[in-house]
PDB file of N, CA and C in Angstrom:
ATOM      1  N   MET B   1      86.521 130.140  69.941  1.00 44.00           N
ATOM      2  CA  MET B   1      87.342 130.657  71.041  1.00 44.00           C
ATOM      3  C   MET B   1      86.537 129.331  72.511  1.00 44.00           C
ATOM      4  N   THR B   2      87.624 129.193  73.094  1.00 50.00           N
ATOM      5  CA  THR B   2      87.221 128.090  73.863  1.00 50.00           C
ATOM      6  C   THR B   2      86.664 129.015  75.580  1.00 50.00           C
ATOM      7  N   ASP B   3      85.509 128.168  75.598  1.00 54.00           N
ATOM      8  CA  ASP B   3      84.966 128.577  77.475  1.00 54.00           C
ATOM      9  C   ASP B   3      85.511 128.555  78.565  1.00 54.00           C
ATOM     10  N   ARG B   4      86.950 129.321  78.439  1.00 58.00           N
ATOM     11  CA  ARG B   4      87.331 128.497  79.921  1.00 58.00           C
ATOM     12  C   ARG B   4      86.477 128.186  81.421  1.00 58.00           C
ATOM     13  N   ARG B   5      85.325 128.364  81.640  1.00 58.00           N
ATOM     14  CA  ARG B   5      84.471 128.068  82.355  1.00 58.00           C
ATOM     15  C   ARG B   5      84.329 126.167  82.184  1.00 58.00           C
ATOM     16  N   ASN B   6      84.460 126.142  81.133  1.00 66.00           N
ATOM     17  CA  ASN B   6      84.005 124.633  80.755  1.00 66.00           C
ATOM     18  C   ASN B   6      85.169 123.425  80.481  1.00 66.00           C
ATOM     19  N   MET B   7      86.422 124.515  80.609  1.00 80.00           N
ATOM     20  CA  MET B   7      87.842 123.986  80.104  1.00 80.00           C
ATOM     21  C   MET B   7      87.468 122.723  81.126  1.00 80.00           C
ATOM     22  N   ARG B   8      87.896 121.574  80.683  1.00 92.00           N
ATOM     23  CA  ARG B   8      88.519 120.302  81.794  1.00 92.00           C
ATOM     24  C   ARG B   8      89.604 120.749  82.226  1.00 92.00           C
ATOM     25  N   GLN B   9      89.911 119.974  83.949  1.00 96.00           N
ATOM     26  CA  GLN B   9      91.116 119.898  84.490  1.00 96.00           C
ATOM     27  C   GLN B   9      91.529 118.944  85.051  1.00 96.00           C
ATOM     28  N   ALA B  10      92.058 118.625  85.624  1.00 97.00           N
ATOM     29  CA  ALA B  10      92.656 117.379  86.180  1.00 97.00           C
ATOM     30  C   ALA B  10      94.192 117.038  86.381  1.00 97.00           C
ATOM     31  N   ALA B  11      94.017 116.391  88.013  1.00 97.00           N
ATOM     32  CA  ALA B  11      95.264 116.528  88.647  1.00 97.00           C
ATOM     33  C   ALA B  11      95.212 115.091  89.384  1.00 97.00           C
ATOM     34  N   ALA B  12      96.291 115.111  89.036  1.00 96.00           N
ATOM     35  CA  ALA B  12      97.355 113.453  89.846  1.00 96.00           C
ATOM     36  C   ALA B  12      98.152 113.875  91.003  1.00 96.00           C
ATOM     37  N   LEU B  13      97.680 112.868  92.040  1.00 95.00           N
ATOM     38  CA  LEU B  13      98.474 112.302  93.130  1.00 95.00           C
ATOM     39  C   LEU B  13      98.804 111.479  94.036  1.00 95.00           C
ATOM     40  N   LYS B  14     100.102 111.426  94.563  1.00 93.00           N
ATOM     41  CA  LYS B  14     100.766 110.265  94.632  1.00 93.00           C
ATOM     42  C   LYS B  14     101.216 110.286  96.487  1.00 93.00           C
ATOM     43  N   TYR B  15     101.383 108.867  96.769  1.00 91.00           N
ATOM     44  CA  TYR B  15     100.895 109.316  98.323  1.00 91.00           C
ATOM     45  C   TYR B  15     102.531 107.916  98.605  1.00 91.00           C
ATOM     46  N   ASP B  16     102.820 108.348  99.306  1.00 92.00           N
ATOM     47  CA  ASP B  16     104.140 106.829  99.783  1.00 92.00           C
ATOM     48  C   ASP B  16     104.199 107.321 100.750  1.00 92.00           C
ATOM     49  N   ALA B  17     103.804 106.576 102.439  1.00 89.00           N
ATOM     50  CA  ALA B  17     103.848 107.070 103.489  1.00 89.00           C
ATOM     51  C   ALA B  17     105.340 106.911 103.915  1.00 89.00           C
ATOM     52  N   ALA B  18     106.097 105.936 103.225  1.00 94.00           N
ATOM     53  CA  ALA B  18     107.382 105.712 103.304  1.00 94.00           C
ATOM     54  C   ALA B  18     108.277 106.476 103.326  1.00 94.00           C
ATOM     55  N   LYS B  19     107.992 107.430 101.860  1.00 93.00           N
ATOM     56  CA  LYS B  19     108.798 109.001 102.061  1.00 93.00           C
ATOM     57  C   LYS B  19     108.557 109.900 101.921  1.00 93.00           C
ATOM     58  N   ARG B  20     107.380 110.481 101.804  1.00 92.00           N
ATOM     59  CA  ARG B  20     106.794 111.810 102.251  1.00 92.00           C
ATOM     60  C   ARG B  20     105.751 111.963 103.732  1.00 92.00           C
ATOM     61  N   ARG B  21     105.293 112.589 104.157  1.00 92.00           N
ATOM     62  CA  ARG B  21     104.574 113.457 105.592  1.00 92.00           C
ATOM     63  C   ARG B  21     102.585 112.984 104.722  1.00 92.00           C
ATOM     64  N   ALA B  22     103.031 113.500 103.393  1.00 95.00           N
ATOM     65  CA  ALA B  22     101.700 113.805 102.837  1.00 95.00           C
ATOM     66  C   ALA B  22     101.921 113.759 101.337  1.00 95.00           C
ATOM     67  N   PRO B  23     100.263 113.445 100.559  1.00 96.00           N
ATOM     68  CA  PRO B  23     100.118 113.274  99.317  1.00 96.00           C
ATOM     69  C   PRO B  23     100.620 114.174  98.561  1.00 96.00           C
ATOM     70  N   VAL B  24     101.744 114.592  97.467  1.00 97.00           N
ATOM     71  CA  VAL B  24     102.117 114.894  96.681  1.00 97.00           C
ATOM     72  C   VAL B  24     101.290 115.326  94.995  1.00 97.00           C
ATOM     73  N   LEU B  25     101.384 116.319  94.817  1.00 98.00           N
ATOM     74  CA  LEU B  25     101.266 117.062  93.041  1.00 98.00           C
ATOM     75  C   LEU B  25     102.360 116.308  92.069  1.00 98.00           C
ATOM     76  N   THR B  26     101.339 114.987  91.654  1.00 97.00           N
ATOM     77  CA  THR B  26     102.373 114.553  90.539  1.00 97.00           C
ATOM     78  C   THR B  26     101.625 115.313  88.874  1.00 97.00           C
ATOM     79  N   ALA B  27     100.889 116.041  88.182  1.00 97.00           N
ATOM     80  CA  ALA B  27     100.481 116.197  87.266  1.00 97.00           C
ATOM     81  C   ALA B  27      99.254 117.043  87.931  1.00 97.00           C
ATOM     82  N   SER B  28      99.132 117.869  87.279  1.00 97.00           N
ATOM     83  CA  SER B  28      98.042 118.950  87.334  1.00 97.00           C
ATOM     84  C   SER B  28      97.994 119.821  85.539  1.00 97.00           C
ATOM     85  N   GLY B  29      97.095 119.678  85.411  1.00 97.00           N
ATOM     86  CA  GLY B  29      96.644 120.680  83.587  1.00 97.00           C
ATOM     87  C   GLY B  29      95.015 120.883  83.419  1.00 97.00           C
ATOM     88  N   LYS B  30      95.174 121.985  82.497  1.00 96.00           N
ATOM     89  CA  LYS B  30      94.169 121.943  82.255  1.00 96.00           C
ATOM     90  C   LYS B  30      93.644 122.315  80.731  1.00 96.00           C
ATOM     91  N   GLY B  31      92.306 121.076  79.816  1.00 96.00           N
ATOM     92  CA  GLY B  31      92.376 121.623  78.525  1.00 96.00           C
ATOM     93  C   GLY B  31      93.268 120.196  77.205  1.00 96.00           C
ATOM     94  N   LEU B  32      93.649 120.670  76.886  1.00 97.00           N
ATOM     95  CA  LEU B  32      94.710 119.222  75.996  1.00 97.00           C
ATOM     96  C   LEU B  32      95.402 118.619  77.127  1.00 97.00           C
ATOM     97  N   THR B  33      95.881 119.242  78.307  1.00 97.00           N
ATOM     98  CA  THR B  33      97.145 118.655  79.425  1.00 97.00           C
ATOM     99  C   THR B  33      96.539 117.906  80.279  1.00 97.00           C
ATOM    100  N   ALA B  34      94.733 118.349  80.567  1.00 97.00           N
ATOM    101  CA  ALA B  34      93.867 117.394  81.442  1.00 97.00           C
ATOM    102  C   ALA B  34      94.197 116.166  81.183  1.00 97.00           C
ATOM    103  N   GLU B  35      92.747 116.341  79.446  1.00 97.00           N
ATOM    104  CA  GLU B  35      92.703 115.168  78.523  1.00 97.00           C
ATOM    105  C   GLU B  35      94.121 114.275  78.645  1.00 97.00           C
ATOM    106  N   ALA B  36      95.365 114.399  78.541  1.00 97.00           N
ATOM    107  CA  ALA B  36      95.896 113.534  78.406  1.00 97.00           C
ATOM    108  C   ALA B  36      96.304 112.628  79.773  1.00 97.00           C
ATOM    109  N   ILE B  37      96.318 113.811  80.712  1.00 97.00           N
ATOM    110  CA  ILE B  37      96.442 112.883  82.683  1.00 97.00           C
ATOM    111  C   ILE B  37      95.358 112.021  82.721  1.00 97.00           C
ATOM    112  N   ILE B  38      94.297 112.217  82.278  1.00 97.00           N
ATOM    113  CA  ILE B  38      92.746 111.270  82.394  1.00 97.00           C
ATOM    114  C   ILE B  38      93.044 110.370  81.819  1.00 97.00           C
ATOM    115  N   LYS B  39      93.483 110.707  80.293  1.00 98.00           N
ATOM    116  CA  LYS B  39      93.765 109.772  79.569  1.00 98.00           C
ATOM    117  C   LYS B  39      94.931 107.638  80.160  1.00 98.00           C
ATOM    118  N   ARG B  40      96.101 109.226  80.662  1.00 97.00           N
ATOM    119  CA  ARG B  40      97.120 108.358  81.217  1.00 97.00           C
ATOM    120  C   ARG B  40      96.349 107.480  82.146  1.00 97.00           C
ATOM    121  N   ALA B  41      96.190 107.669  83.157  1.00 95.00           N
ATOM    122  CA  ALA B  41      95.373 107.303  84.391  1.00 95.00           C
ATOM    123  C   ALA B  41      94.269 105.942  83.789  1.00 95.00           C
ATOM    124  N   ARG B  42      93.616 106.597  82.899  1.00 95.00           N
ATOM    125  CA  ARG B  42      92.457 105.436  81.815  1.00 95.00           C
ATOM    126  C   ARG B  42      93.786 103.942  81.666  1.00 95.00           C
ATOM    127  N   ASP B  43      94.602 104.660  80.772  1.00 98.00           N
ATOM    128  CA  ASP B  43      95.632 103.590  80.429  1.00 98.00           C
ATOM    129  C   ASP B  43      95.843 102.456  81.397  1.00 98.00           C
ATOM    130  N   ASN B  44      96.850 103.329  82.457  1.00 94.00           N
ATOM    131  CA  ASN B  44      96.977 102.522  83.666  1.00 94.00           C
ATOM    132  C   ASN B  44      96.256 101.611  84.713  1.00 94.00           C
ATOM    133  N   GLY B  45      95.243 101.428  84.422  1.00 89.00           N
ATOM    134  CA  GLY B  45      93.552 101.804  85.625  1.00 89.00           C
ATOM    135  C   GLY B  45      93.776 102.068  86.630  1.00 89.00           C
ATOM    136  N   VAL B  46      93.966 103.596  86.850  1.00 88.00           N
ATOM    137  CA  VAL B  46      94.151 104.226  87.868  1.00 88.00           C
ATOM    138  C   VAL B  46      92.275 105.139  88.049  1.00 88.00           C
ATOM    139  N   PRO B  47      92.420 105.008  89.016  1.00 86.00           N
ATOM    140  CA  PRO B  47      90.360 104.855  89.149  1.00 86.00           C
ATOM    141  C   PRO B  47      90.704 106.721  88.840  1.00 86.00           C
ATOM    142  N   ILE B  48      89.518 106.824  89.154  1.00 90.00           N
ATOM    143  CA  ILE B  48      89.234 108.996  88.488  1.00 90.00           C
ATOM    144  C   ILE B  48      87.900 109.115  89.032  1.00 90.00           C
ATOM    145  N   GLN B  49      88.427 110.176  89.899  1.00 89.00           N
ATOM    146  CA  GLN B  49      87.171 110.606  90.808  1.00 89.00           C
ATOM    147  C   GLN B  49      86.943 112.217  89.823  1.00 89.00           C
ATOM    148  N   GLN B  50      85.574 112.568  90.127  1.00 91.00           N
ATOM    149  CA  GLN B  50      85.605 113.971  89.307  1.00 91.00           C
ATOM    150  C   GLN B  50      85.459 114.953  91.025  1.00 91.00           C
ATOM    151  N   ASP B  51      86.340 115.894  90.809  1.00 92.00           N
ATOM    152  CA  ASP B  51      86.051 116.281  92.494  1.00 92.00           C
ATOM    153  C   ASP B  51      86.850 117.599  91.132  1.00 92.00           C
ATOM    154  N   PRO B  52      85.823 119.157  90.978  1.00 93.00           N
ATOM    155  CA  PRO B  52      86.399 120.046  90.437  1.00 93.00           C
ATOM    156  C   PRO B  52      86.758 120.924  91.031  1.00 93.00           C
ATOM    157  N   ALA B  53      86.099 121.116  92.330  1.00 94.00           N
ATOM    158  CA  ALA B  53      86.489 122.237  93.413  1.00 94.00           C
ATOM    159  C   ALA B  53      87.897 121.919  93.831  1.00 94.00           C
ATOM    160  N   LEU B  54      88.079 120.439  94.118  1.00 95.00           N
ATOM    161  CA  LEU B  54      89.086 120.278  94.800  1.00 95.00           C
ATOM    162  C   LEU B  54      90.685 120.237  93.584  1.00 95.00           C
ATOM    163  N   VAL B  55      90.313 119.886  92.531  1.00 96.00           N
ATOM    164  CA  VAL B  55      91.132 120.016  91.418  1.00 96.00           C
ATOM    165  C   VAL B  55      91.327 121.623  91.661  1.00 96.00           C
ATOM    166  N   GLY B  56      90.691 122.482  91.491  1.00 94.00           N
ATOM    167  CA  GLY B  56      91.090 124.081  91.267  1.00 94.00           C
ATOM    168  C   GLY B  56      92.143 124.061  92.507  1.00 94.00           C
ATOM    169  N   LEU B  57      91.268 123.773  93.534  1.00 96.00           N
ATOM    170  CA  LEU B  57      92.447 123.537  95.016  1.00 96.00           C
ATOM    171  C   LEU B  57      93.941 123.101  94.610  1.00 96.00           C
ATOM    172  N   LEU B  58      93.854 122.483  93.581  1.00 96.00           N
ATOM    173  CA  LEU B  58      95.111 121.334  93.724  1.00 96.00           C
ATOM    174  C   LEU B  58      96.169 121.925  92.802  1.00 96.00           C
ATOM    175  N   SER B  59      95.304 122.684  91.544  1.00 95.00           N
ATOM    176  CA  SER B  59      96.077 123.210  90.293  1.00 95.00           C
ATOM    177  C   SER B  59      96.539 124.541  90.856  1.00 95.00           C
ATOM    178  N   GLU B  60      96.874 124.772  92.186  1.00 96.00           N
ATOM    179  CA  GLU B  60      96.961 125.992  92.808  1.00 96.00           C
ATOM    180  C   GLU B  60      98.801 125.861  93.167  1.00 96.00           C
ATOM    181  N   LEU B  61      98.767 124.199  93.010  1.00 97.00           N
ATOM    182  CA  LEU B  61     100.210 123.912  93.298  1.00 97.00           C
ATOM    183  C   LEU B  61     101.375 123.712  92.180  1.00 97.00           C
ATOM    184  N   GLU B  62     102.026 123.434  92.877  1.00 98.00           N
ATOM    185  CA  GLU B  62     103.391 123.485  91.881  1.00 98.00           C
ATOM    186  C   GLU B  62     103.297 121.669  91.933  1.00 98.00           C
ATOM    187  N   VAL B  63     103.465 120.881  90.786  1.00 97.00           N
ATOM    188  CA  VAL B  63     104.326 119.648  90.480  1.00 97.00           C
ATOM    189  C   VAL B  63     105.098 119.226  91.533  1.00 97.00           C
ATOM    190  N   ASN B  64     104.989 118.275  92.258  1.00 97.00           N
ATOM    191  CA  ASN B  64     105.644 117.694  92.748  1.00 97.00           C
ATOM    192  C   ASN B  64     106.198 118.593  94.983  1.00 97.00           C
ATOM    193  N   GLU B  65     104.676 118.989  94.759  1.00 97.00           N
ATOM    194  CA  GLU B  65     104.718 119.874  96.251  1.00 97.00           C
ATOM    195  C   GLU B  65     103.680 118.900  97.250  1.00 97.00           C
ATOM    196  N   MET B  66     103.848 118.613  98.166  1.00 97.00           N
ATOM    197  CA  MET B  66     103.331 117.901  98.798  1.00 97.00           C
ATOM    198  C   MET B  66     101.956 118.820  98.949  1.00 97.00           C
ATOM    199  N   ILE B  67     101.403 118.464  98.910  1.00 97.00           N
ATOM    200  CA  ILE B  67      99.811 119.045  99.419  1.00 97.00           C
ATOM    201  C   ILE B  67      99.998 119.381 100.894  1.00 97.00           C
ATOM    202  N   PRO B  68      99.039 121.145 100.988  1.00 97.00           N
ATOM    203  CA  PRO B  68      98.777 121.414 102.451  1.00 97.00           C
ATOM    204  C   PRO B  68      98.022 120.900 103.173  1.00 97.00           C
ATOM    205  N   ALA B  69      98.189 120.722 104.772  1.00 96.00           N
ATOM    206  CA  ALA B  69      97.501 120.668 105.827  1.00 96.00           C
ATOM    207  C   ALA B  69      95.664 120.393 105.810  1.00 96.00           C
ATOM    208  N   ASP B  70      95.592 121.688 104.661  1.00 96.00           N
ATOM    209  CA  ASP B  70      94.003 122.507 104.942  1.00 96.00           C
ATOM    210  C   ASP B  70      93.417 121.584 104.223  1.00 96.00           C
ATOM    211  N   LEU B  71      94.294 120.476 102.869  1.00 96.00           N
ATOM    212  CA  LEU B  71      93.637 119.975 102.183  1.00 96.00           C
ATOM    213  C   LEU B  71      93.577 118.063 102.358  1.00 96.00           C
ATOM    214  N   TYR B  72      94.067 117.964 103.857  1.00 94.00           N
ATOM    215  CA  TYR B  72      94.118 116.728 103.671  1.00 94.00           C
ATOM    216  C   TYR B  72      92.999 116.116 104.300  1.00 94.00           C
ATOM    217  N   GLU B  73      91.777 116.577 104.867  1.00 94.00           N
ATOM    218  CA  GLU B  73      90.594 115.703 104.485  1.00 94.00           C
ATOM    219  C   GLU B  73      90.211 115.637 103.088  1.00 94.00           C
ATOM    220  N   ALA B  74      89.803 116.273 102.386  1.00 93.00           N
ATOM    221  CA  ALA B  74      89.381 116.069 100.988  1.00 93.00           C
ATOM    222  C   ALA B  74      90.380 114.715  99.828  1.00 93.00           C
ATOM    223  N   VAL B  75      91.689 114.869 100.329  1.00 93.00           N
ATOM    224  CA  VAL B  75      92.388 114.433  99.585  1.00 93.00           C
ATOM    225  C   VAL B  75      92.686 112.754 100.179  1.00 93.00           C
ATOM    226  N   ALA B  76      92.171 112.768 101.444  1.00 91.00           N
ATOM    227  CA  ALA B  76      91.900 111.402 102.118  1.00 91.00           C
ATOM    228  C   ALA B  76      90.607 110.657 101.984  1.00 91.00           C
ATOM    229  N   GLU B  77      89.760 111.486 101.248  1.00 90.00           N
ATOM    230  CA  GLU B  77      88.331 111.325 100.445  1.00 90.00           C
ATOM    231  C   GLU B  77      88.694 110.439  99.303  1.00 90.00           C
ATOM    232  N   VAL B  78      89.626 110.599  99.008  1.00 88.00           N
ATOM    233  CA  VAL B  78      90.018 110.612  97.227  1.00 88.00           C
ATOM    234  C   VAL B  78      90.843 109.515  97.249  1.00 88.00           C
ATOM    235  N   PHE B  79      91.616 109.133  98.499  1.00 88.00           N
ATOM    236  CA  PHE B  79      92.608 107.829  98.449  1.00 88.00           C
ATOM    237  C   PHE B  79      91.388 107.154  98.992  1.00 88.00           C
ATOM    238  N   ALA B  80      90.782 107.557  99.665  1.00 90.00           N
ATOM    239  CA  ALA B  80      89.339 106.438 100.143  1.00 90.00           C
ATOM    240  C   ALA B  80      88.609 105.622  99.108  1.00 90.00           C
ATOM    241  N   PHE B  81      88.607 106.811  98.180  1.00 84.00           N
ATOM    242  CA  PHE B  81      87.396 106.146  96.705  1.00 84.00           C
ATOM    243  C   PHE B  81      88.565 105.072  95.986  1.00 84.00           C
ATOM    244  N   ILE B  82      89.425 105.324  96.145  1.00 82.00           N
ATOM    245  CA  ILE B  82      90.697 104.662  95.234  1.00 82.00           C
ATOM    246  C   ILE B  82      90.773 103.695  95.658  1.00 82.00           C
ATOM    247  N   TYR B  83      90.791 103.397  97.436  1.00 84.00           N
ATOM    248  CA  TYR B  83      91.004 101.844  97.923  1.00 84.00           C
ATOM    249  C   TYR B  83      90.024 101.155  97.683  1.00 84.00           C
ATOM    250  N   GLN B  84      88.862 102.404  97.701  1.00 86.00           N
ATOM    251  CA  GLN B  84      87.400 101.461  97.445  1.00 86.00           C
ATOM    252  C   GLN B  84      87.095 100.669  96.464  1.00 86.00           C
ATOM    253  N   ALA B  85      87.696 101.742  95.486  1.00 79.00           N
ATOM    254  CA  ALA B  85      87.762 101.597  93.526  1.00 79.00           C
ATOM    255  C   ALA B  85      88.572  99.642  93.600  1.00 79.00           C
ATOM    256  N   ASP B  86      89.780  99.617  93.833  1.00 77.00           N
ATOM    257  CA  ASP B  86      90.621  98.968  93.660  1.00 77.00           C
ATOM    258  C   ASP B  86      90.125  97.478  94.846  1.00 77.00           C
ATOM    259  N   LYS B  87      89.860  98.327  95.830  1.00 83.00           N
ATOM    260  CA  LYS B  87      89.242  96.775  96.213  1.00 83.00           C
ATOM    261  C   LYS B  87      87.585  95.519  95.429  1.00 83.00           C
ATOM    262  N   GLN B  88      87.092  96.303  95.241  1.00 83.00           N
ATOM    263  CA  GLN B  88      86.557  95.992  94.000  1.00 83.00           C
ATOM    264  C   GLN B  88      86.218  95.253  92.787  1.00 83.00           C
ATOM    265  N   ALA B  89      87.630  96.265  92.292  1.00 78.00           N
ATOM    266  CA  ALA B  89      88.252  95.171  90.844  1.00 78.00           C
ATOM    267  C   ALA B  89      89.226  93.805  91.177  1.00 78.00           C
ATOM    268  N   GLY B  90      89.653  93.856  92.804  1.00 78.00           N
ATOM    269  CA  GLY B  90      90.703  92.839  93.600  1.00 78.00           C
ATOM    270  C   GLY B  90      91.699  92.380  92.998  1.00 78.00           C
ATOM    271  N   LYS B  91      92.397  94.739  93.278  1.00 67.00           N
ATOM    272  CA  LYS B  91      93.385  94.870  93.289  1.00 67.00           C
ATOM    273  C   LYS B  91      93.931  95.015  94.268  1.00 67.00           C
TER     274      LYS B  91
END
């Protein structure tokens, strides 16, 4: 039996300011689905940030749903992390 408290969760976000006013949840899952999301991110050179509390909140959204305003600050921190990681990698 799997211990649900230790089950891995993952969420993926996309932000295109020209198309939407807020980032969109592009993938979300637990267990094997989470592992697949993380693997795909790694395979594509996408930086990964671990924030279990934020992933828990994002998992309540539907895929392709814009994040709500109350998550803007937390998600902005994720995008700042990605920006810095890309900058350090010379992207």
